[in-house]
Coordinates of C-alpha atoms in Angstrom, one line a residue:
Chain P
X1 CA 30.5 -23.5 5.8
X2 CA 29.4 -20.4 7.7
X3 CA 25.8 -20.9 9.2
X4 CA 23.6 -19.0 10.7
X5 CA 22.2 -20.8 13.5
X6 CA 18.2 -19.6 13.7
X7 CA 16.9 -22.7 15.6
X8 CA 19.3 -24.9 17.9
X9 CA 19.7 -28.7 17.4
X10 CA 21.8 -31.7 15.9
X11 CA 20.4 -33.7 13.0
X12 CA 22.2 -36.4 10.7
X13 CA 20.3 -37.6 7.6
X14 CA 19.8 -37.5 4.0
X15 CA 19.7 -34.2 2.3
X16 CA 16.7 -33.4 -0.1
X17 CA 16.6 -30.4 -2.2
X18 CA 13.8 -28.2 -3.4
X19 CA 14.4 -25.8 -6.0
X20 CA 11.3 -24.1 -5.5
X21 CA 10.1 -22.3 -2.4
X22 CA 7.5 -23.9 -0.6
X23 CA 4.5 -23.1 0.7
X24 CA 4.0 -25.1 3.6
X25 CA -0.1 -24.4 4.1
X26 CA -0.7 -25.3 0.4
X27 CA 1.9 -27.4 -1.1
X28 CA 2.2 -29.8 1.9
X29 CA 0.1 -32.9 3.1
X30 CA 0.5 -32.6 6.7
X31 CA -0.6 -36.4 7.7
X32 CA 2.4 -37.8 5.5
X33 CA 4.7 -34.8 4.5
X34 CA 4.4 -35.7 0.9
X35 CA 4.1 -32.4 -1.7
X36 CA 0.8 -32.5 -2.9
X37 CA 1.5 -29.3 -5.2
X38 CA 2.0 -30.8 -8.7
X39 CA 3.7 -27.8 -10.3
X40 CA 6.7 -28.4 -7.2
X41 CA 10.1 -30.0 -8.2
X42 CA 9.1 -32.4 -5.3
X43 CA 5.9 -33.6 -5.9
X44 CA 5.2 -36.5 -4.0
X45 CA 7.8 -37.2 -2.4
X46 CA 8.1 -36.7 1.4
X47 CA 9.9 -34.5 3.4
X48 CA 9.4 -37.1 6.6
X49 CA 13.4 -37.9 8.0
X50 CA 15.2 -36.1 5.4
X51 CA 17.8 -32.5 6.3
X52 CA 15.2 -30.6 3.8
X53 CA 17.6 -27.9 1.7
X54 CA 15.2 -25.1 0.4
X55 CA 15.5 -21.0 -0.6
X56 CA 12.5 -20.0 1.7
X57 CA 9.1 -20.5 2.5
X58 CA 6.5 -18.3 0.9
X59 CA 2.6 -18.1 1.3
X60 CA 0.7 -17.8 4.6
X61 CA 2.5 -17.4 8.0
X62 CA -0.3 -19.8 8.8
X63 CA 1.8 -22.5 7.9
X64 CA 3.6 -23.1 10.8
X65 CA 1.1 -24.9 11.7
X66 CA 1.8 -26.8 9.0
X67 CA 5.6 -27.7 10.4
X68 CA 4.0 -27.9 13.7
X69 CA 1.7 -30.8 12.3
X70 CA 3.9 -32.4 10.9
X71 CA 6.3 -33.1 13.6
X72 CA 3.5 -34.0 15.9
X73 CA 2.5 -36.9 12.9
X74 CA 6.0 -37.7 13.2
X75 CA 6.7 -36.8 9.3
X76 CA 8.1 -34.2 9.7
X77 CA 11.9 -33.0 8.0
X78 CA 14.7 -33.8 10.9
X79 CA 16.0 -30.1 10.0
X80 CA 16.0 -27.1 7.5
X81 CA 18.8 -25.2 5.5
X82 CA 17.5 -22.4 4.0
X83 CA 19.1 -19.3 2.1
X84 CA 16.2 -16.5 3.3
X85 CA 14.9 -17.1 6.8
X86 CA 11.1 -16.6 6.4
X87 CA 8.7 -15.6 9.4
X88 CA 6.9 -19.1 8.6
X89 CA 9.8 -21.4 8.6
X90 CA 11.6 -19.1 11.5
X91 CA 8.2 -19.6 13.7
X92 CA 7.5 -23.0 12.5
X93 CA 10.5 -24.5 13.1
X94 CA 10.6 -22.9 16.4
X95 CA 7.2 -24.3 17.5
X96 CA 8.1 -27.6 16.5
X97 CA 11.7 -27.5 17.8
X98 CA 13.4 -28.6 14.0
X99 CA 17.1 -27.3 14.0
X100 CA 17.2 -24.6 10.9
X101 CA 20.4 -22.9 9.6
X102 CA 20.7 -20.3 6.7
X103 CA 23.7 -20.9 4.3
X104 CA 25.3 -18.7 2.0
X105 CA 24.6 -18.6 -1.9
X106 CA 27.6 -21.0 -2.5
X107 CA 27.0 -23.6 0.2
X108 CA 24.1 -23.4 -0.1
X109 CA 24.9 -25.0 -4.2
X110 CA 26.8 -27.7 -3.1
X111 CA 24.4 -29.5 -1.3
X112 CA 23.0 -31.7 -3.7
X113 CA 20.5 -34.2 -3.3
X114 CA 20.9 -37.6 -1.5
X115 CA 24.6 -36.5 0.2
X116 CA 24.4 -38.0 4.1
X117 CA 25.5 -35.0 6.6
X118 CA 25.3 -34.3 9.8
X119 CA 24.1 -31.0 10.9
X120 CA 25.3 -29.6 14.1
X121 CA 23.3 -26.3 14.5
X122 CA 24.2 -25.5 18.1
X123 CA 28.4 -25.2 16.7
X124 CA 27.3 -24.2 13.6
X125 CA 29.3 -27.3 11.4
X126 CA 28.3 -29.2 8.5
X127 CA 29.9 -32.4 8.1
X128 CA 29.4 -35.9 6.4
Chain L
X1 CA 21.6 -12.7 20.8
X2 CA 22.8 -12.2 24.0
X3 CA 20.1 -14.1 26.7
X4 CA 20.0 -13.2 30.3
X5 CA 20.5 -16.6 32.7
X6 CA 16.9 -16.4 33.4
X7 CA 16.5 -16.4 29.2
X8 CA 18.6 -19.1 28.5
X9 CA 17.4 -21.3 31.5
X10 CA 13.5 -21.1 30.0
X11 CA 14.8 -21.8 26.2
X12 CA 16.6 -25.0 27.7
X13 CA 13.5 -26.0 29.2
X14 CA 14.1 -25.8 32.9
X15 CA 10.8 -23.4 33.1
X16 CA 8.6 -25.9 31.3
X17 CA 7.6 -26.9 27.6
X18 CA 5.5 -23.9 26.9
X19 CA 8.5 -21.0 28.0
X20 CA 10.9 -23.0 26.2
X21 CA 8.7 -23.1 23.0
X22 CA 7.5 -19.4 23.0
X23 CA 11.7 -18.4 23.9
X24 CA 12.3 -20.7 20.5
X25 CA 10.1 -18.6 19.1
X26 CA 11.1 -15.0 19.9
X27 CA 15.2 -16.6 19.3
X28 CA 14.5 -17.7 16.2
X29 CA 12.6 -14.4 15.3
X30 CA 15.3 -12.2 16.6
X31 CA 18.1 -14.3 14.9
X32 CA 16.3 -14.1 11.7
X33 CA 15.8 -9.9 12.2
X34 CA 19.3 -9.7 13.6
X35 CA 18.2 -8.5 17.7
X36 CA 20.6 -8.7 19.8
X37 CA 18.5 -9.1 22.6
X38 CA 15.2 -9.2 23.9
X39 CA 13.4 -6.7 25.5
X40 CA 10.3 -6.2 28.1
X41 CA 6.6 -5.7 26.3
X42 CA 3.2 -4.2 28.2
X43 CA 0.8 -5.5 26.0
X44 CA 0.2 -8.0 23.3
X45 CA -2.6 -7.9 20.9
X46 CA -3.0 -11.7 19.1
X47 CA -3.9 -12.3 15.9
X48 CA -4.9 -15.7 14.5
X49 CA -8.4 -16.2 16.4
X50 CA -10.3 -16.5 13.7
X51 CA -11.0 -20.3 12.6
X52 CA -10.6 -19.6 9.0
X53 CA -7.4 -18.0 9.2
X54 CA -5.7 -20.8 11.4
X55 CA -7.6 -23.7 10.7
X56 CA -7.1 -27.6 12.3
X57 CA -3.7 -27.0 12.6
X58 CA -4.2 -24.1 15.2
X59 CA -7.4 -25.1 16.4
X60 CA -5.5 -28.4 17.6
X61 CA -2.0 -26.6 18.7
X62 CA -4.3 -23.5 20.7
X63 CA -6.1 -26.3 22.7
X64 CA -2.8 -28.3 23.4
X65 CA -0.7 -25.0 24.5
X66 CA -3.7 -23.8 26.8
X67 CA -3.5 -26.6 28.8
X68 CA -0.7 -25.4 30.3
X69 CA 0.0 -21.5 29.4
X70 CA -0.6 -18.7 30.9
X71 CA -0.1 -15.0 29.6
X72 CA 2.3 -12.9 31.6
X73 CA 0.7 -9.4 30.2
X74 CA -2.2 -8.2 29.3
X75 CA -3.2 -9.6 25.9
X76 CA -6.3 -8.1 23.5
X77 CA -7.3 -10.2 20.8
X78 CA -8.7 -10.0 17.1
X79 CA -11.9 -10.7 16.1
X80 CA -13.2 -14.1 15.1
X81 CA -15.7 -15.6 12.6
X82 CA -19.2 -14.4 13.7
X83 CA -20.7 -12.8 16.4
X84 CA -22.2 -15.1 19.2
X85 CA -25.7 -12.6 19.6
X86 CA -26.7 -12.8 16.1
X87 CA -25.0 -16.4 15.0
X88 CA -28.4 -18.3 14.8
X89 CA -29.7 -15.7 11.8
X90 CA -26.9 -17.0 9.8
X91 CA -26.4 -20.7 7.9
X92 CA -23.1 -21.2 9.5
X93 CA -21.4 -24.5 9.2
X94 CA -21.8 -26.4 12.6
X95 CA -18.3 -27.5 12.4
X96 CA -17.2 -24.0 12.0
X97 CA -19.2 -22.8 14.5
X98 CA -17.8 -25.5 17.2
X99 CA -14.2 -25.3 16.5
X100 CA -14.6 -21.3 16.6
X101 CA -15.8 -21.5 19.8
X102 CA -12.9 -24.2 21.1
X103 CA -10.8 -21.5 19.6
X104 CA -12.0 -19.2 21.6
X105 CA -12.1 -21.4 25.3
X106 CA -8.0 -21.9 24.8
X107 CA -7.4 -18.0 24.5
X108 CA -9.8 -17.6 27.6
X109 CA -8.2 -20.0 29.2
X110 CA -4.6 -18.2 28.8
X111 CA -6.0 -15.6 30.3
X112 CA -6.6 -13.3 27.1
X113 CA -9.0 -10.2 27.7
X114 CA -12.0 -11.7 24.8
X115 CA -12.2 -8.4 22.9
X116 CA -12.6 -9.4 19.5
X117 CA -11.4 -6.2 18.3
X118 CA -8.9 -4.9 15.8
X119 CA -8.7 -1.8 16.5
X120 CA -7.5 -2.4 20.8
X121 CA -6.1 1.2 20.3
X122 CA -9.7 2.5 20.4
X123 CA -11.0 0.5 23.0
X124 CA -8.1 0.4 25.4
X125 CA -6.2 2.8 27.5
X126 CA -3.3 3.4 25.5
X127 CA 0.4 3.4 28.0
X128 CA 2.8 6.2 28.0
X129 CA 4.7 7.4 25.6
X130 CA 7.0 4.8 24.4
X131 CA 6.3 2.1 25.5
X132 CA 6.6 -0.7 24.0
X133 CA 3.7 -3.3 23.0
X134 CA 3.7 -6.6 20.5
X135 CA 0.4 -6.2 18.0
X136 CA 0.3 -8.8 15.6
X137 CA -2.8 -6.9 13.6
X138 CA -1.6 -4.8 11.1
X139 CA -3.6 -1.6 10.9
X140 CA -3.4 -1.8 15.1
X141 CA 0.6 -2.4 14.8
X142 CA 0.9 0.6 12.5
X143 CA -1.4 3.0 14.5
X144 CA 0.3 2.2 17.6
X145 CA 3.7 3.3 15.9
X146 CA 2.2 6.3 13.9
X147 CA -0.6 7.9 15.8
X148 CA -0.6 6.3 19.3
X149 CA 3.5 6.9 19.9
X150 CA 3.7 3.0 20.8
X151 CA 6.2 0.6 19.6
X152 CA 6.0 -2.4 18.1
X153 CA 6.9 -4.6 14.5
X154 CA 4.5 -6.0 12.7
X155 CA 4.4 -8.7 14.4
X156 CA 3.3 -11.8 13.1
X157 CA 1.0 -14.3 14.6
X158 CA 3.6 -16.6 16.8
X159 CA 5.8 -13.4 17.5
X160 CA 2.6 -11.8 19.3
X161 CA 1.8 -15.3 21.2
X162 CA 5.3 -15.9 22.2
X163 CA 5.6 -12.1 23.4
X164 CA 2.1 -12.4 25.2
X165 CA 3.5 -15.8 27.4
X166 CA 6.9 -14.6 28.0
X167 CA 6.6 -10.2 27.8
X168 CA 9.4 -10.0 26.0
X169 CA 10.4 -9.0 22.1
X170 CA 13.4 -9.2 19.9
X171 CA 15.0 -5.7 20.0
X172 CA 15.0 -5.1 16.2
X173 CA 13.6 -3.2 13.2
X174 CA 10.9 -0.7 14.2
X175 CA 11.8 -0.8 18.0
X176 CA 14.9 0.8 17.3
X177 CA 14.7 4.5 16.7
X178 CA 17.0 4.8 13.9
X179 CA 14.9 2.0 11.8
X180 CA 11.9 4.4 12.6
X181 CA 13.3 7.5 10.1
X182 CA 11.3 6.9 6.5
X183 CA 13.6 7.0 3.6
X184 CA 10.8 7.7 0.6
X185 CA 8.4 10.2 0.8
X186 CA 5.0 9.9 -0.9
X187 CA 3.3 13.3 -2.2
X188 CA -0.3 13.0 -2.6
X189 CA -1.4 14.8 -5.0
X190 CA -4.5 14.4 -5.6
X191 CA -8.0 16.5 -4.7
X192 CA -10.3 14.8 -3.1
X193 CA -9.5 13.2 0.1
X194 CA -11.6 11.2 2.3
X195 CA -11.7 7.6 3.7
X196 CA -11.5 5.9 0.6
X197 CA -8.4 7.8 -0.8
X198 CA -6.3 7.6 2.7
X199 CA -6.9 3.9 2.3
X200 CA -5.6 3.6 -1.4
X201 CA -2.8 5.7 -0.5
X202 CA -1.8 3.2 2.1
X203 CA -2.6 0.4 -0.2
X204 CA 0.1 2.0 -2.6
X205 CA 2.3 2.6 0.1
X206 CA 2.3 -0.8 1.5
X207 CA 4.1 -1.7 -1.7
X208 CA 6.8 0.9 -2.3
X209 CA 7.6 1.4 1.8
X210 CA 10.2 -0.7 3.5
X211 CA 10.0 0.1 7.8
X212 CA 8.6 3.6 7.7
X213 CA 7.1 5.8 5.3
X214 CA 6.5 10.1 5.0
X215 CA 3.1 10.8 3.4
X216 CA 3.0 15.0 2.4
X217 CA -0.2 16.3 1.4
X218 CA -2.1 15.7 3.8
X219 CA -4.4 18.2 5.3
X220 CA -7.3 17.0 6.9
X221 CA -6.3 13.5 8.4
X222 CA -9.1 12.4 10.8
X223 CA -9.6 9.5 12.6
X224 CA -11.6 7.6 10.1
X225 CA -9.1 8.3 7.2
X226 CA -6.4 7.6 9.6
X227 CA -7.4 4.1 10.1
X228 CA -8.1 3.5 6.6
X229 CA -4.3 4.6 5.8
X230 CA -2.7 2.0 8.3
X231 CA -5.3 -1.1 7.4
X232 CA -4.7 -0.4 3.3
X233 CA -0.9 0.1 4.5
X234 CA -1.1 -3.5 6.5
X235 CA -2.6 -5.2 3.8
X236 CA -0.5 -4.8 0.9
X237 CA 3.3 -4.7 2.3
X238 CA 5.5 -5.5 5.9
X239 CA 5.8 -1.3 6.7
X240 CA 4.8 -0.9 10.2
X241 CA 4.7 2.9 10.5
X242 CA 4.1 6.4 8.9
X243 CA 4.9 10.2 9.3
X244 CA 3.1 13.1 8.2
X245 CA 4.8 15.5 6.4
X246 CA 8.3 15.0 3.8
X247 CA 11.6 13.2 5.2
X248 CA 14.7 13.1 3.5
X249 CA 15.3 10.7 0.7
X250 CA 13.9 10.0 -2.3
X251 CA 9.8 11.4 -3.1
X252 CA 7.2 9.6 -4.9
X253 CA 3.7 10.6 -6.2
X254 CA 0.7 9.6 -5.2
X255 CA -1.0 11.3 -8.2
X256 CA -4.6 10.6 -10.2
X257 CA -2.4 8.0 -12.2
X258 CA -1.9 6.1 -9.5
X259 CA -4.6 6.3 -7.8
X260 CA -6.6 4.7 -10.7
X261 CA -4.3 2.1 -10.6
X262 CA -5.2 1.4 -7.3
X263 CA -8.7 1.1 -7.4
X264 CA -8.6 -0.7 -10.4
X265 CA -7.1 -3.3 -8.4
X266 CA -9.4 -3.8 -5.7
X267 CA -12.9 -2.4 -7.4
X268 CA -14.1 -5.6 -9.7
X269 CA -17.6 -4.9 -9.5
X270 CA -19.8 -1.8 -10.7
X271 CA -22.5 -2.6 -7.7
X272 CA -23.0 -5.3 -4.8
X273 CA -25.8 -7.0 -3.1
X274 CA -25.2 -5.8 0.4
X275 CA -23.2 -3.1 1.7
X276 CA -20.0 -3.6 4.4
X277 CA -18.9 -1.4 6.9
X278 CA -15.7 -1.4 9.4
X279 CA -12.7 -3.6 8.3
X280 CA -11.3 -2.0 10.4
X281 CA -14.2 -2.0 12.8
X282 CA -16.0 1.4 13.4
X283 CA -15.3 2.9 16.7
X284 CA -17.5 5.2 18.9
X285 CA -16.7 8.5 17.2
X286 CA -17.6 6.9 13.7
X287 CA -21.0 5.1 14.6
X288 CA -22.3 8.1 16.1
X289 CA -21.4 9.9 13.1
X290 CA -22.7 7.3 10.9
X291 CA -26.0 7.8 12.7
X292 CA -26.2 11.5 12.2
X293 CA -25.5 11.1 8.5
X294 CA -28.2 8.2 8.3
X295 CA -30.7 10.7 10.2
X296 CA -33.9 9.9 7.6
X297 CA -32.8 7.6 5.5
X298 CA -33.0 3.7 4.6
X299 CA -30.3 1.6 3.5
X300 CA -31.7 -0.4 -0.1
X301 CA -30.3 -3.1 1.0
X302 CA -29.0 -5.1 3.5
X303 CA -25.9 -3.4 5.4
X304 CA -23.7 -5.0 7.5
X305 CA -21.9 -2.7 10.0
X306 CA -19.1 -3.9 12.7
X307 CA -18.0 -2.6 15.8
X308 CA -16.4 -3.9 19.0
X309 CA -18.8 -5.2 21.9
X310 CA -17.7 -2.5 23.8
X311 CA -18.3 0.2 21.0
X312 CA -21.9 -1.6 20.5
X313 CA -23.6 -1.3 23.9
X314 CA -22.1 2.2 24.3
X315 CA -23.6 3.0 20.9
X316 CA -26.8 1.2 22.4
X317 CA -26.5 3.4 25.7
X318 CA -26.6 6.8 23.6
X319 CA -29.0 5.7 21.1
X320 CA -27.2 5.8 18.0
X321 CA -27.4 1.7 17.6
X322 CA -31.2 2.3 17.6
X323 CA -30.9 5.4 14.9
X324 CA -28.6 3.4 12.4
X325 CA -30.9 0.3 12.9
X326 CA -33.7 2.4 12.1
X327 CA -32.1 3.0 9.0
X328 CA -31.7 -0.9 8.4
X329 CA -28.1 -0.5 9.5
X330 CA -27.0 -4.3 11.2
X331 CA -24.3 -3.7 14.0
X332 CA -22.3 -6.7 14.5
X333 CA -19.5 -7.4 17.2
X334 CA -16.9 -10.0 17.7
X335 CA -16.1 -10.1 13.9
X336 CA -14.8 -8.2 11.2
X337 CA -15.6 -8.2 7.1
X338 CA -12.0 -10.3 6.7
X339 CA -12.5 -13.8 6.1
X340 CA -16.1 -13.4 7.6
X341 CA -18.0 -16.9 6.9
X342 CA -21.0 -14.2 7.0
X343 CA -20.6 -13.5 3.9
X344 CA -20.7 -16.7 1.9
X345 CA -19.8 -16.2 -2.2
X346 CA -22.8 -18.8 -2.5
X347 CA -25.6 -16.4 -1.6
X348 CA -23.6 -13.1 -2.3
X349 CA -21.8 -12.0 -5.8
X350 CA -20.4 -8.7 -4.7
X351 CA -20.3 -6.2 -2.0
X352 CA -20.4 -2.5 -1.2
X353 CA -17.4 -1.2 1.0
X354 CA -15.3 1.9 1.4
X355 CA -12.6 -0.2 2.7
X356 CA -9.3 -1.2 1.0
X357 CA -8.6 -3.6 3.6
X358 CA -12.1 -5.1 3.5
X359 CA -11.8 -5.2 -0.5
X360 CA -8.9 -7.0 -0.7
X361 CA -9.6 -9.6 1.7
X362 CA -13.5 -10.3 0.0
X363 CA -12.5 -10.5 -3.4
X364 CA -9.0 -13.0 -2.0
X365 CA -10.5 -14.9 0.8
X366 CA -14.1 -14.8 0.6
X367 CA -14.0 -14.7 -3.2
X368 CA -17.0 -12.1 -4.0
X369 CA -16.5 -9.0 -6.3
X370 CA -16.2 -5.7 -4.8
X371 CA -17.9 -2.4 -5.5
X372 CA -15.1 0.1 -3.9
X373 CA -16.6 3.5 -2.9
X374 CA -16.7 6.0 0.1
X375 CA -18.8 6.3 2.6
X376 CA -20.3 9.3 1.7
X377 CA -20.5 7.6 -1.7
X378 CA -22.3 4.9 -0.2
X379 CA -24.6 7.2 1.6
X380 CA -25.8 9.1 -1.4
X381 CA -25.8 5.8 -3.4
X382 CA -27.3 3.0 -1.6
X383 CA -29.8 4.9 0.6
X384 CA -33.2 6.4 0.0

């Protein structure tokens, strides 16, 4: 997989895909990481622990403080692969130190839900 | 991105938890924009002061970072909710009221120059040619790229704050001269042109633009319609920066048509219960003309105009604060018409302004209608 490294880090866990962009001020409870928008593909389900695989965030760049939150209530994602890099996942993730990585179109498709990998975003490598 | 040694030692944290996170920050941003390295800033103007625009979550992170940071340039910041001399005429929420003001103690205590101001390019000694800045307020960002021969990006809320603790900046987009040559043209052409038209021209320009923009047609560009241009251009798109005059590329019109379209847009009431000034705030040159267009005459109802502190007591000073409040003109500092808790959708329906910026951002956030219409408009109109 080529990656694009935008925030440093190592994280191994379960991946969890979103099909719909996410906006992290609105669409996420930031005391539990659950998706409290009930028109997303994840609603209520949490992002706590899980390598979240998204397309990008959208909405208010506010919502950095969203990530921020959550990783300070500990429920937050342990890292982000995303296909666009957005200012408020880019500046989000980097406040709140969670590895992110964009992937191409094709990787970016075979990620599929539930797979175990470990994500080494300081080598730039993808494994199980 | 290449990093000097001193770079990569702060992003690894030997400098401390704050340099590390604002280098994250400015990385992760310059990864994302494709810099390929980071360069010195003078100045950094903050955005994200006001409580309703960053809420718990920023309230809580400001007062945790200022325990420890420290700003390495000079930083200006933008206004906030309400103005402190005048807060007790207004219903605020005491909840709002005390977190604004924490909001406010963790930018002090970084060291930030309490301006309240988004217009710093008016207020401030502008640097030499060139030089390059980090304003995270749009109409200010694209002034100081168009008019004030500054450089900066847009830059967003955390670019700004992690360029005001560290002075540095990804080297990207519309600090490199070749991203500063507009592709598209617009040709307005239409007839009348004041305020209110430069700011719907920017509005429609916001959308089409990508970096940088040519406007032709212009004749008569003063510093009023000037500002209105880059706060309609800041609110509807990411373009940072405009010329005067055609470029080479492709044209567009800015014709009656369009203009229409425009206003349609952001006009979604035929009157309003008060009247709004400055979004973005007035500064000296336009309060004392305000005055001598207000010279005997009352407002009919109540009008709200802002300015910065700084603009207010000089206005005070020369008498023209006493000749538009005369008029029953209110001059307000510290706060602009965007996202204002002053103007509360429970006591007020619509409101008068001859701001795009203002428009949007009251009928979006505040969630009032809007009566759009210039000032001169407004003068004729809402005056006796």
């Amino acid at each position: 997989m080529i990656l694009k490294i935008i925030v440093k880090g190592k994280a191994r866990g379960e991946v969890m895909v979103a099909k719909k962009p996410i906006n992290f001020l609105g669409a996420i409870d930031k005391k539990t990481g659950k998706v409290r928008d009930q028109r997303h593909d994840l609603f209520d389900k949490s992002l706590a622990d899980r390598i979240l695989v998204f397309p990008y965030g959208v909405g208010s760049s506010v919502g950095a403080y969203t990530i921020y939150s959550l990783k300070s209530n500990k429920c937050a994602p342990k890292a982000i692969i995303c296909l666009k890099p957005d200012l408020t996942t880019v500046s989000g993730c980097a406040l709140a130190n969670i590895p992110l990585v964009v992937v191409t179109q094709d990787d970016y498709n075979s990620l599929k839900d539930g797979m175990r990998i470990f994500l080494d975003a300081e080598n730039g490598m993808i494994s199980e | 991105m290449d990093l000097t040694k001193e770079e990569e030692s702060a992003l690894k944290g030997k400098q401390g938890e704050t340099l590390a996170l604002a280098y994250r920050i400015l990385v992760a941003i310059g990864e994302a924009s494709n810099a390929d390295r980071l360069i010195p800033i003078e100045w950094a103007h903050l955005s994200g002061i006001n409580y309703n625009t960053i809420g718990d979550a920023g309230q809580e992170f400001l007062a945790n970072l200022s325990k420890q940071a420290k700003f390495k340039v000079k930083t200006t910041i933008n206004p906030m909710g309400f103005d402190l001399d005048t807060i007790s005429k207004y219903k605020l929420d005491e909840e709002f009221v005390e977190k604004q003001l924490d909001i406010k103690k963790s930018y002090e205590r970084m060291g930030a120059t309490l301006s309240f101001s988004c217009i710093p390019y008016e207020i401030f000694e502008l640097p030499k040619k060139g030089t390059h800045v980090s304003f995270a307020e749009s109409n200010a960002a694209i002034y100081a790229n168009s008019v004030a021969n500054l450089r900066t990006n847009k830059e967003g809320a955390f670019s700004a704050l992690a360029s005001a603790l560290t002075g540095k900046s990804p080297y990207s987009e519309l600090r490199k001269e070749e991203s500063r040559r507009p592709n598209l043209t617009i040709r307005m052409k239409v007839e009348q042109k004041d305020e209110l038209t430069y700011g719907m021209v920017g509005y429609f320009a916001g959308k089409v633009a990508g970096n940088s923009i040519a406007i032709s047609g212009t004749n008569d560009l003063d510093r009023r319609s000037c500002k209105s241009l880059c706060a309609g251009m800041g609110t509807s798109g990411t373009c940072g920066m405009f010329t005067l005059g055609e470029s080479d590329g492709e044209t567009i019109d800015f014709d009656k048509k369009e203009m229409q379209k425009v206003h349609d847009e952001l006009n979604t009431a035929d009157s309003g219960d008060i009247i709004t000034l400055g979004s973005p705030q007035l500064g000296m040159e336009e309060i004392s003309d305000l005055a001598v267009m207000l010279e005997g005459k009352t407002f009919k109802k109540r009008c709200m105009i802002f300015c910065p502190r700084a603009v207010q007591e000089q206005a005070r000073r020369l008498g023209h604060a006493g000749a538009i409040e005369r008029a029953g003109g209110e001059l307000l500092s510290d706060c602009c018409i965007c996202l204002t808790p002053l103007v509360d959708k429970r006591d007020i329906d619509s409101v008068v302004t001859n701001s795009v910026k203002g428009a949007y951002y009251l009928r979006t956030s505040n969630g009032v209608g809007v009566n759009l219409k210039s000032l001169s408009k407004i003068i004729q109109e809402e005056t006796k």
